[in-house]
Amino acid sequence: MNSYTHIKEALQLAEQAVYQGQMNLNGANFQNAQMHLNIVQQQINEQKESASGDKELRRMEEHLRHLREAQQAIQQNF
């Protein structure tokens, strides 16, 4: 079973950054959240090459999708 600790930690940082963006609408928070979301996406893409179809990886990808949707909602209100 693959360990995705680094992705889970990056997801947690991304979630915190998106939350900060929701609480304090400013450009720096928005850019910080975007950076964290992009890092998580890159890590997931790297893992997908070697672990295609892994349920845990799919759950993390779904979590990332929800964070991106929240980030888009913030952007619309920005």
PDB file of C-alpha atoms in Angstrom:
ATOM      1  CA  MET A   1       0.000   0.000   0.000  1.00  0.00           C
ATOM      2  CA  ASN A   2       1.400   3.374  -0.970  1.00  0.00           C
ATOM      3  CA  SER A   3       1.860   6.055   1.621  1.00  0.00           C
ATOM      4  CA  TYR A   4       0.535   9.422   0.557  1.00  0.00           C
ATOM      5  CA  THR A   5       1.596  11.331   3.658  1.00  0.00           C
ATOM      6  CA  HIS A   6       3.226  14.118   1.664  1.00  0.00           C
ATOM      7  CA  ILE A   7       0.074  14.616  -0.401  1.00  0.00           C
ATOM      8  CA  LYS A   8      -2.139  14.545   2.691  1.00  0.00           C
ATOM      9  CA  GLU A   9       0.051  17.187   4.335  1.00  0.00           C
ATOM     10  CA  ALA A  10      -0.013  19.329   1.189  1.00  0.00           C
ATOM     11  CA  LEU A  11      -3.815  18.961   1.028  1.00  0.00           C
ATOM     12  CA  GLN A  12      -4.072  20.110   4.625  1.00  0.00           C
ATOM     13  CA  LEU A  13      -1.947  23.183   3.862  1.00  0.00           C
ATOM     14  CA  ALA A  14      -4.058  23.896   0.788  1.00  0.00           C
ATOM     15  CA  GLU A  15      -7.244  23.579   2.817  1.00  0.00           C
ATOM     16  CA  GLN A  16      -5.900  26.014   5.408  1.00  0.00           C
ATOM     17  CA  ALA A  17      -4.876  28.453   2.674  1.00  0.00           C
ATOM     18  CA  VAL A  18      -8.318  28.301   1.036  1.00  0.00           C
ATOM     19  CA  TYR A  19      -9.949  28.838   4.437  1.00  0.00           C
ATOM     20  CA  GLN A  20      -7.706  31.863   5.054  1.00  0.00           C
ATOM     21  CA  GLY A  21      -8.750  33.166   1.661  1.00  0.00           C
ATOM     22  CA  GLN A  22     -12.402  32.853   2.635  1.00  0.00           C
ATOM     23  CA  MET A  23     -11.849  34.702   5.903  1.00  0.00           C
ATOM     24  CA  ASN A  24      -9.611  37.474   4.548  1.00  0.00           C
ATOM     25  CA  LEU A  25     -10.288  38.379   0.956  1.00  0.00           C
ATOM     26  CA  ASN A  26      -7.017  39.733  -0.355  1.00  0.00           C
ATOM     27  CA  GLY A  27      -4.693  38.981  -3.238  1.00  0.00           C
ATOM     28  CA  ALA A  28      -1.895  37.500  -1.133  1.00  0.00           C
ATOM     29  CA  ASN A  29      -4.186  34.905   0.468  1.00  0.00           C
ATOM     30  CA  PHE A  30      -5.685  34.038  -2.897  1.00  0.00           C
ATOM     31  CA  GLN A  31      -2.240  33.547  -4.477  1.00  0.00           C
ATOM     32  CA  ASN A  32      -1.065  31.475  -1.504  1.00  0.00           C
ATOM     33  CA  ALA A  33      -4.072  29.179  -1.843  1.00  0.00           C
ATOM     34  CA  GLN A  34      -3.527  28.860  -5.605  1.00  0.00           C
ATOM     35  CA  MET A  35       0.114  27.913  -5.020  1.00  0.00           C
ATOM     36  CA  HIS A  36      -0.836  25.190  -2.521  1.00  0.00           C
ATOM     37  CA  LEU A  37      -3.569  23.828  -4.782  1.00  0.00           C
ATOM     38  CA  ASN A  38      -1.107  23.624  -7.677  1.00  0.00           C
ATOM     39  CA  ILE A  39       1.459  21.814  -5.513  1.00  0.00           C
ATOM     40  CA  VAL A  40      -1.125  19.209  -4.505  1.00  0.00           C
ATOM     41  CA  GLN A  41      -2.206  18.759  -8.129  1.00  0.00           C
ATOM     42  CA  GLN A  42       1.397  18.190  -9.181  1.00  0.00           C
ATOM     43  CA  GLN A  43       1.956  15.624  -6.415  1.00  0.00           C
ATOM     44  CA  ILE A  44      -1.238  13.773  -7.310  1.00  0.00           C
ATOM     45  CA  ASN A  45      -0.298  13.729 -10.992  1.00  0.00           C
ATOM     46  CA  GLU A  46       3.105  12.255 -10.149  1.00  0.00           C
ATOM     47  CA  GLN A  47       1.502   9.519  -8.037  1.00  0.00           C
ATOM     48  CA  LYS A  48      -1.153   8.719 -10.643  1.00  0.00           C
ATOM     49  CA  GLU A  49       1.558   7.567 -13.029  1.00  0.00           C
ATOM     50  CA  SER A  50       2.551   4.770 -10.657  1.00  0.00           C
ATOM     51  CA  ALA A  51      -0.709   4.093  -8.799  1.00  0.00           C
ATOM     52  CA  SER A  52      -3.487   4.262 -11.335  1.00  0.00           C
ATOM     53  CA  GLY A  53      -6.878   3.473  -9.853  1.00  0.00           C
ATOM     54  CA  ASP A  54      -5.862   3.713  -6.195  1.00  0.00           C
ATOM     55  CA  LYS A  55      -8.926   4.559  -4.054  1.00  0.00           C
ATOM     56  CA  GLU A  56      -7.023   6.685  -1.549  1.00  0.00           C
ATOM     57  CA  LEU A  57      -5.476   8.713  -4.344  1.00  0.00           C
ATOM     58  CA  ARG A  58      -8.917   9.204  -5.913  1.00  0.00           C
ATOM     59  CA  ARG A  59     -10.280  10.451  -2.567  1.00  0.00           C
ATOM     60  CA  MET A  60      -7.458  12.967  -2.309  1.00  0.00           C
ATOM     61  CA  GLU A  61      -8.102  14.079  -5.873  1.00  0.00           C
ATOM     62  CA  GLU A  62     -11.791  14.563  -5.011  1.00  0.00           C
ATOM     63  CA  HIS A  63     -10.815  16.600  -1.940  1.00  0.00           C
ATOM     64  CA  LEU A  64      -8.607  18.752  -4.163  1.00  0.00           C
ATOM     65  CA  ARG A  65     -11.510  19.250  -6.573  1.00  0.00           C
ATOM     66  CA  HIS A  66     -13.715  20.516  -3.740  1.00  0.00           C
ATOM     67  CA  LEU A  67     -10.985  22.896  -2.591  1.00  0.00           C
ATOM     68  CA  ARG A  68     -10.627  24.233  -6.137  1.00  0.00           C
ATOM     69  CA  GLU A  69     -14.396  24.804  -6.289  1.00  0.00           C
ATOM     70  CA  ALA A  70     -14.236  26.736  -3.015  1.00  0.00           C
ATOM     71  CA  GLN A  71     -11.316  28.744  -4.375  1.00  0.00           C
ATOM     72  CA  GLN A  72     -13.302  29.573  -7.518  1.00  0.00           C
ATOM     73  CA  ALA A  73     -16.218  30.773  -5.382  1.00  0.00           C
ATOM     74  CA  ILE A  74     -13.816  33.026  -3.476  1.00  0.00           C
ATOM     75  CA  GLN A  75     -12.456  34.384  -6.741  1.00  0.00           C
ATOM     76  CA  GLN A  76     -15.951  35.256  -7.941  1.00  0.00           C
ATOM     77  CA  ASN A  77     -16.553  37.253  -4.756  1.00  0.00           C
ATOM     78  CA  PHE A  78     -13.141  38.901  -4.813  1.00  0.00           C
TER      79      PHE A  78
END
